[in-house]
Amino acid sequence: MADAEKYTCPLSQLARKVAKEELREDEETVNFALEQMRDWIKKNPRIIACRTDNSFLLRFLRCKKFSLPIAEETLERYLLLRHVYGDLMFHNLDVKDPTMDALIDTGYLFVAPKRDQKGRRVIIYRPGAFDPYKFTNQNMCHIHAITYETLMEDEENQVVGYVHFADGDGFSFPHLTLFTPREAVRIVKNGERIIPMRHKEVHGISVPSGLKYVLDFGMALISEKIRKRVTLYNSLEEVYDNVDKSLLPKEYGGEMPMAEMISLWKKELLQYRETLLDNDNMAVRLEMYNAAAKEGRVSALKNGCGLGIQNDYCEHVTGSFRQLTVD
């Protein structure tokens, strides 16, 4: 794992403004939080190995607005989640894998190369392009993990957040057989609460009327905060009122063909390939967690700082962090 490094802010002026206004981030806050978090990782007996580089730690701190105890708890939950769901979701995230390469080429999930006026990347989803007879639920989880883990490596993204655009055309009942309802609940809830991403807007079109109950089920799983950021449209033209169409593929009214966007995205993925593979070295001592946490139950998220076991550092860290008055 990477050693401690002196922090030099790489953010654009736009992102620095967002960091200050929305996250209350400044040089003193960053340096103090990074030092405390590294010390907590070093002393935590449940963590075997964990990245301690700036970018990795800051994604948790920023997502939790520099509330140090909550960021540390989220990081530990993230490490545990990687352990429990390793093979299904997090391990061997290799963009060069032939199956991953083929899945990316379908246009199921990719990221537009340009940023919007607020500096955010637009993540594009086309679930109907996913062939449930050719690809597995593990393939689906891996491509999502590769996408999100790659995006989180960029500090600009950590601060300004993400915009999601989904086209439900072609989504059908066979797609629903990929996961059981219980698996879907755990994936969605664990993902929202543990994966450190700032989801700012979600836009969707072409929701199949016959599967509206699936949408209602999914909406019930996400938090009220995220639910309020979801907008569904009856036509693509309505989307343009809220999303700059130049950011979308040419097939959706934009300027750049989808195939070209996908090609650029694959090059970006390759830049972080080794980093994502090295993440497999992170580990926790599973025997030190309770049964609910070991099974990845959503209920384990409600147990507070330590996932149902005694955390000797929470009270100490909470007290020491109050001096910053940042959350």
mmCIF file of C-alpha atoms in Angstrom:
data_model
loop_
_atom_site.group_PDB
_atom_site.id
_atom_site.type_symbol
_atom_site.label_atom_id
_atom_site.label_comp_id
_atom_site.label_asym_id
_atom_site.label_seq_id
_atom_site.Cartn_x
_atom_site.Cartn_y
_atom_site.Cartn_z
ATOM 1 C CA MET A 1 0.000 0.000 0.000
ATOM 2 C CA ALA A 2 1.126 3.521 -0.733
ATOM 3 C CA ASP A 3 2.971 5.456 1.938
ATOM 4 C CA ALA A 4 1.871 8.842 3.262
ATOM 5 C CA GLU A 5 2.505 11.651 0.839
ATOM 6 C CA LYS A 6 2.424 15.417 1.073
ATOM 7 C CA TYR A 7 -0.838 16.724 -0.318
ATOM 8 C CA THR A 8 -0.748 19.110 -3.259
ATOM 9 C CA CYS A 9 -4.187 20.138 -4.424
ATOM 10 C CA PRO A 10 -4.722 19.184 -8.118
ATOM 11 C CA LEU A 11 -8.242 20.614 -8.373
ATOM 12 C CA SER A 12 -9.410 23.130 -10.943
ATOM 13 C CA GLN A 13 -10.638 26.514 -9.749
ATOM 14 C CA LEU A 14 -14.222 25.374 -10.291
ATOM 15 C CA ALA A 15 -13.722 22.264 -8.165
ATOM 16 C CA ARG A 16 -11.897 24.222 -5.462
ATOM 17 C CA LYS A 17 -14.898 26.523 -5.198
ATOM 18 C CA VAL A 18 -17.264 23.540 -4.878
ATOM 19 C CA ALA A 19 -14.970 21.910 -2.303
ATOM 20 C CA LYS A 20 -14.963 25.024 -0.150
ATOM 21 C CA GLU A 21 -18.664 25.816 -0.403
ATOM 22 C CA GLU A 22 -20.172 22.318 -0.293
ATOM 23 C CA LEU A 23 -17.563 20.283 1.586
ATOM 24 C CA ARG A 24 -15.962 23.012 3.714
ATOM 25 C CA GLU A 25 -12.631 21.795 2.458
ATOM 26 C CA ASP A 26 -9.466 23.798 3.026
ATOM 27 C CA GLU A 27 -5.767 23.002 3.382
ATOM 28 C CA GLU A 28 -5.893 22.710 7.175
ATOM 29 C CA THR A 29 -8.904 20.393 7.082
ATOM 30 C CA VAL A 30 -7.352 18.139 4.421
ATOM 31 C CA ASN A 31 -3.982 17.777 6.110
ATOM 32 C CA PHE A 32 -5.477 17.125 9.545
ATOM 33 C CA ALA A 33 -7.986 14.581 8.239
ATOM 34 C CA LEU A 34 -5.423 12.676 6.167
ATOM 35 C CA GLU A 35 -3.050 12.437 9.125
ATOM 36 C CA GLN A 36 -5.794 11.222 11.460
ATOM 37 C CA MET A 37 -7.135 8.727 8.984
ATOM 38 C CA ARG A 38 -3.727 7.195 8.310
ATOM 39 C CA ASP A 39 -3.142 6.870 12.037
ATOM 40 C CA TRP A 40 -6.538 5.205 12.467
ATOM 41 C CA ILE A 41 -5.783 2.685 9.682
ATOM 42 C CA LYS A 42 -2.399 1.895 11.199
ATOM 43 C CA LYS A 43 -3.908 1.214 14.629
ATOM 44 C CA ASN A 44 -7.057 -0.585 13.507
ATOM 45 C CA PRO A 45 -6.549 -4.298 14.310
ATOM 46 C CA ARG A 46 -9.256 -5.348 11.849
ATOM 47 C CA ILE A 47 -7.474 -3.886 8.821
ATOM 48 C CA ILE A 48 -4.709 -6.047 7.359
ATOM 49 C CA ALA A 49 -3.824 -3.821 4.407
ATOM 50 C CA CYS A 50 -5.305 -0.641 2.998
ATOM 51 C CA ARG A 51 -4.274 2.098 0.588
ATOM 52 C CA THR A 52 -3.229 5.303 2.360
ATOM 53 C CA ASP A 53 -2.534 7.555 -0.625
ATOM 54 C CA ASN A 54 -4.260 10.932 -0.756
ATOM 55 C CA SER A 55 -6.670 10.210 -3.577
ATOM 56 C CA PHE A 56 -7.981 7.025 -1.999
ATOM 57 C CA LEU A 57 -8.551 8.492 1.466
ATOM 58 C CA LEU A 58 -9.981 11.756 0.194
ATOM 59 C CA ARG A 59 -12.779 10.045 -1.727
ATOM 60 C CA PHE A 60 -14.224 8.921 1.620
ATOM 61 C CA LEU A 61 -13.552 12.192 3.393
ATOM 62 C CA ARG A 62 -15.121 14.283 0.650
ATOM 63 C CA CYS A 63 -18.148 12.075 0.256
ATOM 64 C CA LYS A 64 -18.790 12.462 4.011
ATOM 65 C CA LYS A 65 -17.951 16.197 4.037
ATOM 66 C CA PHE A 66 -14.860 15.617 6.183
ATOM 67 C CA SER A 67 -16.754 14.094 9.072
ATOM 68 C CA LEU A 68 -13.789 11.956 10.063
ATOM 69 C CA PRO A 69 -15.511 9.240 12.135
ATOM 70 C CA ILE A 70 -18.148 8.687 9.443
ATOM 71 C CA ALA A 71 -15.524 8.628 6.690
ATOM 72 C CA GLU A 72 -13.477 6.057 8.620
ATOM 73 C CA GLU A 73 -16.527 3.922 9.267
ATOM 74 C CA THR A 74 -17.433 4.063 5.568
ATOM 75 C CA LEU A 75 -13.895 3.107 4.571
ATOM 76 C CA GLU A 76 -13.928 0.090 6.869
ATOM 77 C CA ARG A 77 -17.324 -0.953 5.541
ATOM 78 C CA TYR A 78 -15.953 -0.568 2.009
ATOM 79 C CA LEU A 79 -13.005 -2.854 2.811
ATOM 80 C CA LEU A 80 -15.353 -5.401 4.368
ATOM 81 C CA LEU A 81 -17.689 -5.201 1.379
ATOM 82 C CA ARG A 82 -14.741 -5.889 -0.919
ATOM 83 C CA HIS A 83 -13.939 -8.967 1.165
ATOM 84 C CA VAL A 84 -17.495 -10.333 1.364
ATOM 85 C CA TYR A 85 -18.408 -9.665 -2.284
ATOM 86 C CA GLY A 86 -14.917 -9.891 -3.708
ATOM 87 C CA ASP A 87 -15.421 -12.413 -6.511
ATOM 88 C CA LEU A 88 -18.812 -11.044 -7.531
ATOM 89 C CA MET A 89 -17.964 -7.362 -7.543
ATOM 90 C CA PHE A 90 -14.501 -6.160 -6.662
ATOM 91 C CA HIS A 91 -11.698 -8.601 -7.405
ATOM 92 C CA ASN A 92 -9.822 -8.936 -10.684
ATOM 93 C CA LEU A 93 -11.283 -5.799 -12.237
ATOM 94 C CA ASP A 94 -9.359 -6.215 -15.457
ATOM 95 C CA VAL A 95 -10.500 -4.077 -18.359
ATOM 96 C CA LYS A 96 -8.341 -6.236 -20.647
ATOM 97 C CA ASP A 97 -10.392 -9.309 -19.857
ATOM 98 C CA PRO A 98 -12.042 -10.364 -23.166
ATOM 99 C CA THR A 99 -15.494 -10.502 -21.588
ATOM 100 C CA MET A 100 -15.135 -7.018 -20.114
ATOM 101 C CA ASP A 101 -13.833 -5.704 -23.418
ATOM 102 C CA ALA A 102 -16.795 -7.196 -25.280
ATOM 103 C CA LEU A 103 -19.280 -5.857 -22.739
ATOM 104 C CA ILE A 104 -17.865 -2.341 -22.955
ATOM 105 C CA ASP A 105 -18.143 -2.464 -26.736
ATOM 106 C CA THR A 106 -21.888 -3.092 -26.474
ATOM 107 C CA GLY A 107 -22.371 0.385 -25.043
ATOM 108 C CA TYR A 108 -24.031 -0.984 -21.907
ATOM 109 C CA LEU A 109 -22.081 1.357 -19.622
ATOM 110 C CA PHE A 110 -19.565 4.084 -20.450
ATOM 111 C CA VAL A 111 -18.679 7.671 -19.559
ATOM 112 C CA ALA A 112 -18.851 10.704 -21.829
ATOM 113 C CA PRO A 113 -15.434 12.339 -22.354
ATOM 114 C CA LYS A 114 -16.509 15.945 -21.718
ATOM 115 C CA ARG A 115 -17.602 17.546 -18.459
ATOM 116 C CA ASP A 116 -20.752 19.608 -18.054
ATOM 117 C CA GLN A 117 -20.793 23.270 -17.011
ATOM 118 C CA LYS A 118 -20.469 22.232 -13.366
ATOM 119 C CA GLY A 119 -17.426 20.082 -14.111
ATOM 120 C CA ARG A 120 -19.213 16.755 -13.759
ATOM 121 C CA ARG A 121 -18.778 13.583 -15.830
ATOM 122 C CA VAL A 122 -21.886 12.020 -17.360
ATOM 123 C CA ILE A 123 -22.222 8.248 -16.859
ATOM 124 C CA ILE A 124 -24.328 6.657 -19.599
ATOM 125 C CA TYR A 125 -26.341 3.460 -19.052
ATOM 126 C CA ARG A 126 -28.073 1.368 -21.710
ATOM 127 C CA PRO A 127 -29.348 -1.699 -19.798
ATOM 128 C CA GLY A 128 -31.103 -3.036 -22.892
ATOM 129 C CA ALA A 129 -27.679 -3.526 -24.497
ATOM 130 C CA PHE A 130 -26.776 -6.079 -21.820
ATOM 131 C CA ASP A 131 -27.444 -9.569 -23.201
ATOM 132 C CA PRO A 132 -28.587 -11.677 -20.198
ATOM 133 C CA TYR A 133 -27.995 -14.863 -22.188
ATOM 134 C CA LYS A 134 -24.410 -13.974 -23.071
ATOM 135 C CA PHE A 135 -23.235 -12.166 -19.921
ATOM 136 C CA THR A 136 -23.633 -13.000 -16.225
ATOM 137 C CA ASN A 137 -24.513 -11.028 -13.113
ATOM 138 C CA GLN A 138 -20.816 -11.171 -12.187
ATOM 139 C CA ASN A 139 -19.952 -9.544 -15.523
ATOM 140 C CA MET A 140 -22.490 -6.809 -14.782
ATOM 141 C CA CYS A 141 -21.088 -6.168 -11.311
ATOM 142 C CA HIS A 142 -17.516 -6.110 -12.604
ATOM 143 C CA ILE A 143 -18.191 -3.555 -15.323
ATOM 144 C CA HIS A 144 -19.946 -1.279 -12.849
ATOM 145 C CA ALA A 145 -17.089 -1.638 -10.377
ATOM 146 C CA ILE A 146 -14.475 -0.941 -13.073
ATOM 147 C CA THR A 147 -16.374 2.174 -14.118
ATOM 148 C CA TYR A 148 -16.910 3.594 -10.642
ATOM 149 C CA GLU A 149 -13.487 2.717 -9.260
ATOM 150 C CA THR A 150 -11.846 4.381 -12.261
ATOM 151 C CA LEU A 151 -13.918 7.544 -11.879
ATOM 152 C CA MET A 152 -13.180 7.777 -8.157
ATOM 153 C CA GLU A 153 -9.439 7.875 -8.789
ATOM 154 C CA ASP A 154 -9.894 11.407 -10.184
ATOM 155 C CA GLU A 155 -10.057 13.991 -7.388
ATOM 156 C CA GLU A 156 -12.022 16.368 -9.603
ATOM 157 C CA ASN A 157 -14.817 13.778 -9.759
ATOM 158 C CA GLN A 158 -14.679 13.229 -6.005
ATOM 159 C CA VAL A 159 -15.555 16.875 -5.438
ATOM 160 C CA VAL A 160 -18.004 17.858 -8.180
ATOM 161 C CA GLY A 161 -19.859 14.541 -8.330
ATOM 162 C CA TYR A 162 -21.583 12.696 -11.160
ATOM 163 C CA VAL A 163 -24.530 12.926 -13.534
ATOM 164 C CA HIS A 164 -26.266 9.712 -14.628
ATOM 165 C CA PHE A 165 -28.180 9.251 -17.881
ATOM 166 C CA ALA A 166 -30.053 5.994 -18.520
ATOM 167 C CA ASP A 167 -31.976 4.720 -21.515
ATOM 168 C CA GLY A 168 -34.281 1.859 -20.529
ATOM 169 C CA ASP A 169 -35.139 0.840 -24.082
ATOM 170 C CA GLY A 170 -34.743 -2.910 -24.515
ATOM 171 C CA PHE A 171 -34.771 -3.716 -20.798
ATOM 172 C CA SER A 172 -36.957 -6.808 -20.346
ATOM 173 C CA PHE A 173 -37.978 -9.549 -17.945
ATOM 174 C CA PRO A 174 -34.929 -11.792 -18.629
ATOM 175 C CA HIS A 175 -32.757 -9.047 -17.125
ATOM 176 C CA LEU A 176 -34.654 -9.443 -13.858
ATOM 177 C CA THR A 177 -33.464 -13.033 -13.470
ATOM 178 C CA LEU A 178 -29.840 -11.965 -13.043
ATOM 179 C CA PHE A 179 -30.302 -11.157 -9.340
ATOM 180 C CA THR A 180 -32.664 -12.307 -6.624
ATOM 181 C CA PRO A 181 -34.653 -9.574 -4.828
ATOM 182 C CA ARG A 182 -32.473 -9.980 -1.743
ATOM 183 C CA GLU A 183 -29.291 -9.631 -3.803
ATOM 184 C CA ALA A 184 -30.716 -6.521 -5.470
ATOM 185 C CA VAL A 185 -31.518 -4.959 -2.098
ATOM 186 C CA ARG A 186 -28.037 -5.594 -0.735
ATOM 187 C CA ILE A 187 -26.285 -4.342 -3.861
ATOM 188 C CA VAL A 188 -28.282 -1.117 -4.115
ATOM 189 C CA LYS A 189 -28.266 -0.206 -0.429
ATOM 190 C CA ASN A 190 -24.668 -1.197 0.221
ATOM 191 C CA GLY A 191 -23.618 0.598 -2.943
ATOM 192 C CA GLU A 192 -25.308 3.878 -2.070
ATOM 193 C CA ARG A 193 -24.151 3.913 1.535
ATOM 194 C CA ILE A 194 -20.613 2.618 1.101
ATOM 195 C CA ILE A 195 -19.271 3.467 -2.375
ATOM 196 C CA PRO A 196 -17.997 7.072 -1.938
ATOM 197 C CA MET A 197 -19.604 8.807 -4.915
ATOM 198 C CA ARG A 198 -21.517 12.102 -4.961
ATOM 199 C CA HIS A 199 -24.549 11.406 -7.151
ATOM 200 C CA LYS A 200 -25.868 14.814 -8.194
ATOM 201 C CA GLU A 201 -28.411 14.091 -10.942
ATOM 202 C CA VAL A 202 -30.084 11.016 -12.437
ATOM 203 C CA HIS A 203 -31.955 11.268 -15.759
ATOM 204 C CA GLY A 204 -33.909 8.424 -17.337
ATOM 205 C CA ILE A 205 -35.871 7.806 -20.527
ATOM 206 C CA SER A 206 -37.754 4.923 -22.151
ATOM 207 C CA VAL A 207 -38.877 3.150 -18.986
ATOM 208 C CA PRO A 208 -40.864 0.086 -20.159
ATOM 209 C CA SER A 209 -44.463 0.440 -18.950
ATOM 210 C CA GLY A 210 -44.676 -3.278 -18.252
ATOM 211 C CA LEU A 211 -41.785 -3.052 -15.805
ATOM 212 C CA LYS A 212 -42.912 0.014 -13.901
ATOM 213 C CA TYR A 213 -43.171 -2.055 -10.732
ATOM 214 C CA VAL A 214 -39.443 -2.773 -11.010
ATOM 215 C CA LEU A 215 -38.740 0.958 -11.120
ATOM 216 C CA ASP A 216 -40.980 1.514 -8.111
ATOM 217 C CA PHE A 217 -39.132 -1.243 -6.261
ATOM 218 C CA GLY A 218 -35.771 0.284 -7.125
ATOM 219 C CA MET A 219 -36.851 3.785 -6.122
ATOM 220 C CA ALA A 220 -37.965 2.458 -2.749
ATOM 221 C CA LEU A 221 -34.454 1.125 -2.109
ATOM 222 C CA ILE A 222 -32.604 4.412 -2.536
ATOM 223 C CA SER A 223 -32.527 7.247 -0.042
ATOM 224 C CA GLU A 224 -34.925 10.192 -0.171
ATOM 225 C CA LYS A 225 -31.988 12.467 -0.983
ATOM 226 C CA ILE A 226 -31.107 10.526 -4.137
ATOM 227 C CA ARG A 227 -34.754 9.920 -5.004
ATOM 228 C CA LYS A 228 -35.323 13.668 -5.252
ATOM 229 C CA ARG A 229 -32.494 13.885 -7.797
ATOM 230 C CA VAL A 230 -34.089 11.378 -10.172
ATOM 231 C CA THR A 231 -35.988 12.753 -13.177
ATOM 232 C CA LEU A 232 -37.800 10.567 -15.699
ATOM 233 C CA TYR A 233 -38.776 11.840 -19.141
ATOM 234 C CA ASN A 234 -41.298 10.920 -21.790
ATOM 235 C CA SER A 235 -39.011 11.934 -24.648
ATOM 236 C CA LEU A 236 -35.356 12.635 -25.362
ATOM 237 C CA GLU A 237 -36.167 16.258 -26.211
ATOM 238 C CA GLU A 238 -37.301 16.805 -22.624
ATOM 239 C CA VAL A 239 -33.899 15.639 -21.387
ATOM 240 C CA TYR A 240 -32.206 18.539 -23.186
ATOM 241 C CA ASP A 241 -33.850 20.970 -20.759
ATOM 242 C CA ASN A 242 -31.594 19.627 -18.008
ATOM 243 C CA VAL A 243 -28.696 17.919 -19.783
ATOM 244 C CA ASP A 244 -26.450 19.542 -22.394
ATOM 245 C CA LYS A 245 -27.107 17.326 -25.405
ATOM 246 C CA SER A 246 -23.560 17.886 -26.686
ATOM 247 C CA LEU A 247 -22.433 15.652 -23.799
ATOM 248 C CA LEU A 248 -24.551 12.756 -25.042
ATOM 249 C CA PRO A 249 -23.662 10.394 -27.890
ATOM 250 C CA LYS A 250 -24.633 11.437 -31.412
ATOM 251 C CA GLU A 251 -27.280 8.710 -31.346
ATOM 252 C CA TYR A 252 -28.988 10.729 -28.585
ATOM 253 C CA GLY A 253 -28.678 14.106 -30.278
ATOM 254 C CA GLY A 254 -25.074 14.851 -29.330
ATOM 255 C CA GLU A 255 -22.013 15.470 -31.456
ATOM 256 C CA MET A 256 -19.716 12.481 -30.937
ATOM 257 C CA PRO A 257 -20.719 8.972 -32.100
ATOM 258 C CA MET A 258 -21.196 6.436 -29.327
ATOM 259 C CA ALA A 259 -18.438 4.185 -30.703
ATOM 260 C CA GLU A 260 -15.952 7.043 -30.455
ATOM 261 C CA MET A 261 -16.988 7.814 -26.881
ATOM 262 C CA ILE A 262 -16.557 4.164 -25.956
ATOM 263 C CA SER A 263 -13.115 4.068 -27.564
ATOM 264 C CA LEU A 264 -11.986 7.109 -25.559
ATOM 265 C CA TRP A 265 -13.447 5.643 -22.381
ATOM 266 C CA LYS A 266 -11.550 2.377 -22.893
ATOM 267 C CA LYS A 267 -8.287 4.335 -23.141
ATOM 268 C CA GLU A 268 -9.129 6.065 -19.871
ATOM 269 C CA LEU A 269 -9.869 2.733 -18.220
ATOM 270 C CA LEU A 270 -6.486 1.395 -19.283
ATOM 271 C CA GLN A 271 -4.728 4.253 -17.486
ATOM 272 C CA TYR A 272 -6.046 2.970 -14.146
ATOM 273 C CA ARG A 273 -5.952 -0.763 -14.873
ATOM 274 C CA GLU A 274 -2.971 -1.541 -12.642
ATOM 275 C CA THR A 275 -4.365 0.562 -9.799
ATOM 276 C CA LEU A 276 -7.647 -1.322 -9.828
ATOM 277 C CA LEU A 277 -5.876 -4.681 -9.903
ATOM 278 C CA ASP A 278 -3.582 -3.636 -7.038
ATOM 279 C CA ASN A 279 -6.669 -2.860 -4.954
ATOM 280 C CA ASP A 280 -7.062 -6.619 -4.507
ATOM 281 C CA ASN A 281 -4.212 -6.416 -1.983
ATOM 282 C CA MET A 282 -6.438 -4.586 0.496
ATOM 283 C CA ALA A 283 -7.819 -6.894 3.178
ATOM 284 C CA VAL A 284 -9.512 -7.131 6.570
ATOM 285 C CA ARG A 285 -9.656 -9.807 9.267
ATOM 286 C CA LEU A 286 -13.107 -11.220 8.577
ATOM 287 C CA GLU A 287 -13.158 -13.219 11.792
ATOM 288 C CA MET A 288 -13.325 -9.976 13.786
ATOM 289 C CA TYR A 289 -16.752 -8.996 12.388
ATOM 290 C CA ASN A 290 -20.211 -10.127 13.388
ATOM 291 C CA ALA A 291 -22.300 -12.545 11.344
ATOM 292 C CA ALA A 292 -24.486 -9.880 9.743
ATOM 293 C CA ALA A 293 -21.481 -7.980 8.466
ATOM 294 C CA LYS A 294 -19.824 -11.145 7.161
ATOM 295 C CA GLU A 295 -22.910 -11.900 5.085
ATOM 296 C CA GLY A 296 -23.123 -8.380 3.711
ATOM 297 C CA ARG A 297 -26.552 -7.780 5.226
ATOM 298 C CA VAL A 298 -28.035 -4.318 4.946
ATOM 299 C CA SER A 299 -28.917 -4.544 8.649
ATOM 300 C CA ALA A 300 -25.208 -4.569 9.466
ATOM 301 C CA LEU A 301 -25.008 -0.973 8.219
ATOM 302 C CA LYS A 302 -27.159 0.180 11.103
ATOM 303 C CA ASN A 303 -24.828 -0.961 13.842
ATOM 304 C CA GLY A 304 -22.690 2.154 13.954
ATOM 305 C CA CYS A 305 -18.967 2.670 13.875
ATOM 306 C CA GLY A 306 -17.517 -0.817 13.757
ATOM 307 C CA LEU A 307 -20.216 -2.859 12.043
ATOM 308 C CA GLY A 308 -21.560 -4.452 15.162
ATOM 309 C CA ILE A 309 -18.263 -4.877 17.011
ATOM 310 C CA GLN A 310 -16.549 -2.636 19.524
ATOM 311 C CA ASN A 311 -14.513 0.110 17.876
ATOM 312 C CA ASP A 312 -11.893 1.448 20.276
ATOM 313 C CA TYR A 313 -11.091 4.450 18.110
ATOM 314 C CA CYS A 314 -14.478 6.048 17.440
ATOM 315 C CA GLU A 315 -14.801 8.036 20.653
ATOM 316 C CA HIS A 316 -11.191 9.227 20.551
ATOM 317 C CA VAL A 317 -11.314 10.294 16.911
ATOM 318 C CA THR A 318 -14.706 11.982 17.249
ATOM 319 C CA GLY A 319 -13.437 14.109 20.107
ATOM 320 C CA SER A 320 -10.208 15.094 18.386
ATOM 321 C CA PHE A 321 -12.032 16.071 15.219
ATOM 322 C CA ARG A 322 -14.463 18.482 16.863
ATOM 323 C CA GLN A 323 -11.840 21.198 16.876
ATOM 324 C CA LEU A 324 -12.291 21.637 13.114
ATOM 325 C CA THR A 325 -16.070 22.163 13.356
ATOM 326 C CA VAL A 326 -16.596 20.958 9.802
ATOM 327 C CA ASP A 327 -19.571 18.612 10.161
#
